[in-house]
Coordinates of C-alpha atoms in Angstrom, one line a residue:
X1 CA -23.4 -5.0 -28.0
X2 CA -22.1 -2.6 -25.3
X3 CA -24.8 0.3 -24.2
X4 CA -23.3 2.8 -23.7
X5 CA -25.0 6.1 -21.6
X6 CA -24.3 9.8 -22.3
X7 CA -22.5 11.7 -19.9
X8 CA -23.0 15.1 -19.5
X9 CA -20.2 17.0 -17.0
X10 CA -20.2 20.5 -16.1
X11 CA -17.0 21.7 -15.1
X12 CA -16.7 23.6 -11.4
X13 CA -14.6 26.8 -13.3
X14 CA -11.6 27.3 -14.8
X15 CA -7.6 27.4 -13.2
X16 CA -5.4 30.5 -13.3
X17 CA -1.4 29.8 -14.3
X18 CA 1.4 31.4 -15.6
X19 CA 1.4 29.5 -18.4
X20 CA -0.1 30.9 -21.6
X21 CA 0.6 28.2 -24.3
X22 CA 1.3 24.7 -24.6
X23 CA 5.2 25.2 -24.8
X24 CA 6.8 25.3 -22.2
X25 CA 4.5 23.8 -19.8
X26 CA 6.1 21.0 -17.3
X27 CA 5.6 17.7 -18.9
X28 CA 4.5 16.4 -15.2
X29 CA 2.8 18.1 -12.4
X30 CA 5.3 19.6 -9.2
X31 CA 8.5 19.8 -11.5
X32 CA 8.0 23.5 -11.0
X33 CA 6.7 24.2 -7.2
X34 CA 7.2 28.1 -8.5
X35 CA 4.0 28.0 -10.4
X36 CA 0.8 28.9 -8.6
X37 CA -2.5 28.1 -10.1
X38 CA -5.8 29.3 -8.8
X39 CA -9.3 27.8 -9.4
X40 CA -12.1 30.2 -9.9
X41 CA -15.2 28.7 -9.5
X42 CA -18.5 29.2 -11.7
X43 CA -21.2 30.9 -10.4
X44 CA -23.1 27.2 -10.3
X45 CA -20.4 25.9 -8.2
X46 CA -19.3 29.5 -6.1
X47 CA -20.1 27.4 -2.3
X48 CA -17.9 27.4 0.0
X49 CA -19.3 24.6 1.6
X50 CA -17.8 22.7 -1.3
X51 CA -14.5 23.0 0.2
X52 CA -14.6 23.0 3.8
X53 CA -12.0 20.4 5.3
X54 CA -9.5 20.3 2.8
X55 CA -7.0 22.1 4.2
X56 CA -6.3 18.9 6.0
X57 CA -4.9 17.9 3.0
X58 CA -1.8 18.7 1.7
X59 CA -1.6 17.8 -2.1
X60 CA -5.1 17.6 -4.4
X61 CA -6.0 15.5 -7.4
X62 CA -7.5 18.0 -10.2
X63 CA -9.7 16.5 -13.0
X64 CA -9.5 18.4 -16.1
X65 CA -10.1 18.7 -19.9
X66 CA -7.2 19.4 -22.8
X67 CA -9.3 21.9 -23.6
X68 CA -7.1 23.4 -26.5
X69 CA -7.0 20.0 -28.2
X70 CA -10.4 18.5 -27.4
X71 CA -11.4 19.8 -31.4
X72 CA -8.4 18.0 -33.3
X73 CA -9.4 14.7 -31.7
X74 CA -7.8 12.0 -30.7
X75 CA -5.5 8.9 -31.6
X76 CA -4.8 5.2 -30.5
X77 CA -0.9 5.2 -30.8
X78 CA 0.8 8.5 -30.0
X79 CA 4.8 9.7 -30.2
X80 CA 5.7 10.5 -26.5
X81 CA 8.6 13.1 -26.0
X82 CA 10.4 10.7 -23.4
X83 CA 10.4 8.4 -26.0
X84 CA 12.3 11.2 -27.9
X85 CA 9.3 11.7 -30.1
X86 CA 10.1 8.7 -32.8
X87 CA 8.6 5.7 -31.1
X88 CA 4.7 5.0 -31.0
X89 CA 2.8 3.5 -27.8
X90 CA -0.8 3.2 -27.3
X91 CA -2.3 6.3 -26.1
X92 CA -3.8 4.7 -23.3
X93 CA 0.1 3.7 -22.1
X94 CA 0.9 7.8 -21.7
X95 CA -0.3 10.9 -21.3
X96 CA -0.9 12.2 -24.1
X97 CA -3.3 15.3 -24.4
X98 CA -5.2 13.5 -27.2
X99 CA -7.0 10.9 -25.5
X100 CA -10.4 9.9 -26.1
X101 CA -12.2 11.8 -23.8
X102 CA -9.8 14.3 -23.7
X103 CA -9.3 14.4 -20.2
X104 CA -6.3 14.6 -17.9
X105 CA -5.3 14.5 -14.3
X106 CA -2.5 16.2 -12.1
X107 CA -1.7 16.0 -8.3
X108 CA -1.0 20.0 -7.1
X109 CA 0.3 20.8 -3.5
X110 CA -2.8 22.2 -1.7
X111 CA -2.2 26.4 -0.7
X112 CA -5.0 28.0 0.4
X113 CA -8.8 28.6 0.1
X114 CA -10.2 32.5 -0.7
X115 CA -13.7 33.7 -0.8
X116 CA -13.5 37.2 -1.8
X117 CA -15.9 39.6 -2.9
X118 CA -18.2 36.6 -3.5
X119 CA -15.6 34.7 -5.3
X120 CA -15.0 31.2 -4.1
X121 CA -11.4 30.5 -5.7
X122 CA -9.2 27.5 -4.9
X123 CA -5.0 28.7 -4.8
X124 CA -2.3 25.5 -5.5
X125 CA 1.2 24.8 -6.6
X126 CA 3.0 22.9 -8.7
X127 CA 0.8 23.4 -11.5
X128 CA 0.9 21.9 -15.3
X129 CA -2.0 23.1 -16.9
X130 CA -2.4 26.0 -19.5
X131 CA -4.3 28.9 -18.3
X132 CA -7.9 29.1 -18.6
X133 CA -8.3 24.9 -18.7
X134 CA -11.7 24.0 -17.2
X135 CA -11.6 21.9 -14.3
X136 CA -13.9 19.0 -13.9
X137 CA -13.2 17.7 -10.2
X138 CA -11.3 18.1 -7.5
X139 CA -10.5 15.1 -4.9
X140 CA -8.2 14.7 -1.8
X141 CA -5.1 12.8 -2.3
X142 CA -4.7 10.0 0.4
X143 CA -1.2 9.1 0.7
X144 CA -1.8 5.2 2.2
X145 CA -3.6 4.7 -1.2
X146 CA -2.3 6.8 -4.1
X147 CA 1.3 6.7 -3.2
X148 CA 2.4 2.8 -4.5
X149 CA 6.0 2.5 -3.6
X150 CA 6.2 -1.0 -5.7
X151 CA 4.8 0.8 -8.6
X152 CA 7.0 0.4 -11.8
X153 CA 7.2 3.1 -14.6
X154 CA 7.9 1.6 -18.1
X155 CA 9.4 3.9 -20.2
X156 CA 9.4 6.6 -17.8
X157 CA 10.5 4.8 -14.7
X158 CA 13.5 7.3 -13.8
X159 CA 13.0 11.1 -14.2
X160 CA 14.0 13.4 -16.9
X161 CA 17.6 15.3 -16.7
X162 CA 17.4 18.8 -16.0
X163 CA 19.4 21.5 -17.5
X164 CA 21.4 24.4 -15.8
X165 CA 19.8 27.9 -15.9
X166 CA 21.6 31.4 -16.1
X167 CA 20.5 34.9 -16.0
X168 CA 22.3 37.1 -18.7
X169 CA 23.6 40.0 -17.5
X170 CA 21.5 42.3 -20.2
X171 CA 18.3 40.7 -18.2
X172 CA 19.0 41.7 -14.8
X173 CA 16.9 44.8 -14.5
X174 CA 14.4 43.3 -16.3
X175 CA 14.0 40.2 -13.8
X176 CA 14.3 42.8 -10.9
X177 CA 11.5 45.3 -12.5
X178 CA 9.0 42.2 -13.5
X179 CA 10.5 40.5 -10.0
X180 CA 8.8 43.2 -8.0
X181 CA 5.2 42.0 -10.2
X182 CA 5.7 38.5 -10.1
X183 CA 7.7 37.6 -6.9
X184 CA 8.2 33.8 -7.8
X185 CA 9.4 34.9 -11.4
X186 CA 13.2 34.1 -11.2
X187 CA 12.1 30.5 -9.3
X188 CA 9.9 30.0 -11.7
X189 CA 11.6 30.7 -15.1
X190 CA 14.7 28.8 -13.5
X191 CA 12.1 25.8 -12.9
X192 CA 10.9 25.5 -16.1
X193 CA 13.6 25.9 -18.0
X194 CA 15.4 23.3 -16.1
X195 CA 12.8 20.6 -17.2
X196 CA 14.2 21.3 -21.2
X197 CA 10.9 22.6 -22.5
X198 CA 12.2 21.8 -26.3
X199 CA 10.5 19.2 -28.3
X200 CA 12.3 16.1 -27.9
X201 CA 13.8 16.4 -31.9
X202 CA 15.4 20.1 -31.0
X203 CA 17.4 18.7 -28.1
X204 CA 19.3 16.1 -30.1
X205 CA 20.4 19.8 -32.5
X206 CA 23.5 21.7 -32.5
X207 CA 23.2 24.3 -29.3
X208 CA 22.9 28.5 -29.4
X209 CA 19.4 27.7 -31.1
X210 CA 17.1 31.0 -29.6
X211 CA 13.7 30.0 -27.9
X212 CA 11.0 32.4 -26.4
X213 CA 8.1 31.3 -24.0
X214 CA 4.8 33.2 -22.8
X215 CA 4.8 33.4 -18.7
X216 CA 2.1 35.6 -17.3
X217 CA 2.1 38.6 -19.7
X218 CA 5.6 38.2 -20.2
X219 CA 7.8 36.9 -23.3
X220 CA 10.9 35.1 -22.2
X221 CA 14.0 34.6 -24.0
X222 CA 16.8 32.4 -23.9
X223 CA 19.3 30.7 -25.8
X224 CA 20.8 27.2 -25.1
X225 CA 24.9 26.6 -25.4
X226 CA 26.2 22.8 -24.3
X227 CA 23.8 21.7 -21.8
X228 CA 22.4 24.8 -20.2
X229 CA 20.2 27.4 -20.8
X230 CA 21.0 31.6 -20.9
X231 CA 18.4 33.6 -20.4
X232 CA 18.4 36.7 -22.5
X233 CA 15.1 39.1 -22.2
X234 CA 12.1 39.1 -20.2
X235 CA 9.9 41.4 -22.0
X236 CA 6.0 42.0 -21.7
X237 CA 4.1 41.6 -24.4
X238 CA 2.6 44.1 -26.8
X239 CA -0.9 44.5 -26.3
X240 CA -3.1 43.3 -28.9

């Protein structure tokens, strides 16, 4: 019989995004280059040292755990949205957030390093994690070895089709008041709503459904006619 050893990992801190639930969040990482994500190291881990030399690098491999859905465990055949959320494959076969282990893995354009006030922090883009998900590791990505050009992708060989985006006219001041706030907020709304955030059952309904995301402190509306999306109200959210 297999012996198997405990492993005991202690994640380097947590990552700062925009996004503030599960929906909504890009299905891949660097679909949306508009969303910034920054690291914030523990108090264990707050060395600079740890980083020094990887500005050389432009894009970074971060190590992470599905935190939010560690507790509800995890599955060997799962219902993957490109699959349009009907069809079962092996968990192993996608990228599923309930995995064994529970954890996951996204390459993020590198931005910048900042120590501040004692803080070691860690600034990227392209992000696809919720906020607040611990990070486990962080490597270099080496372009002669991770990029495979003769790689083939199954089921999700070609990429997803993206959606057209529009700005009501009853949301302009709004985007131009939370704009000043959140300078990449047009970019970034545009970006993600591009990628069709709606489960994979909703697209196949009758259009003009209403949908509302949580960026940053901000609840974002929008309806969807044919195949695009209207943005109707950005709105911050009521304090608790």
């Amino acid at each position: 019989m297999l012996k198997q050893h405990p492993i005991s990992l202690q994640p380097l801190g947590v990552i700062r995004t925009p996004y503030q639930q599960k929906f909504a969040i890009p299905r891949q990482p660097n679909l949306v280059d508009a969303a910034y994500g920054e690291v914030v190291f523990s108090d264990t881990f707050n060395d600079p040292n740890m980083l020094r030399g990887i500005e050389q690098f432009s894009h970074l491999w971060l190590l992470f755990q599905f935190h939010k859905t560690a507790e509800q465990g995890w599955s060997p055949m799962v219902r993957p949205p490109r699959l349009g959320g009907n069809k079962k494959q092996g968990v192993l076969a996608t990228r599923s957030t309930f995995r064994p282990n529970s954890i996951g893995m996204s390459v993020v354009q590198y931005h910048k390093v900042e120590h501040k006030n004692g803080q070691l922090s860690l600034h990227v883009k392209g992000v696809d994690l919720l906020d607040g998900t611990p990070i486990i590791d962080i490597k270099p990505y080496v372009p002669w070895a991770d990029n495979i050009p003769q790689a083939t992708g199954g089921f999700t060989a070609q990429p997803p089709p993206t959606m057209a985006v529009y700005f009501e006219s009853q949301c302009a001041e709004q985007l131009a008041y939370w704009q000043s706030r959140y300078p990449m907020l047009s970019k970034l709304i545009e970006q993600v709503l591009a990628q069709d955030p709606r489960p994979a059952y909703k697209a196949k309904q009758e259009s003009d459904a209403q949908y509302g995301m949580s960026l940053y402190d901000l609840n974002i509306r929008w309806r969807v006619s044919g195949q695009a999306n209207y943005v109707t109200s950005i709105v911050q959210h009521a304090p608790d």
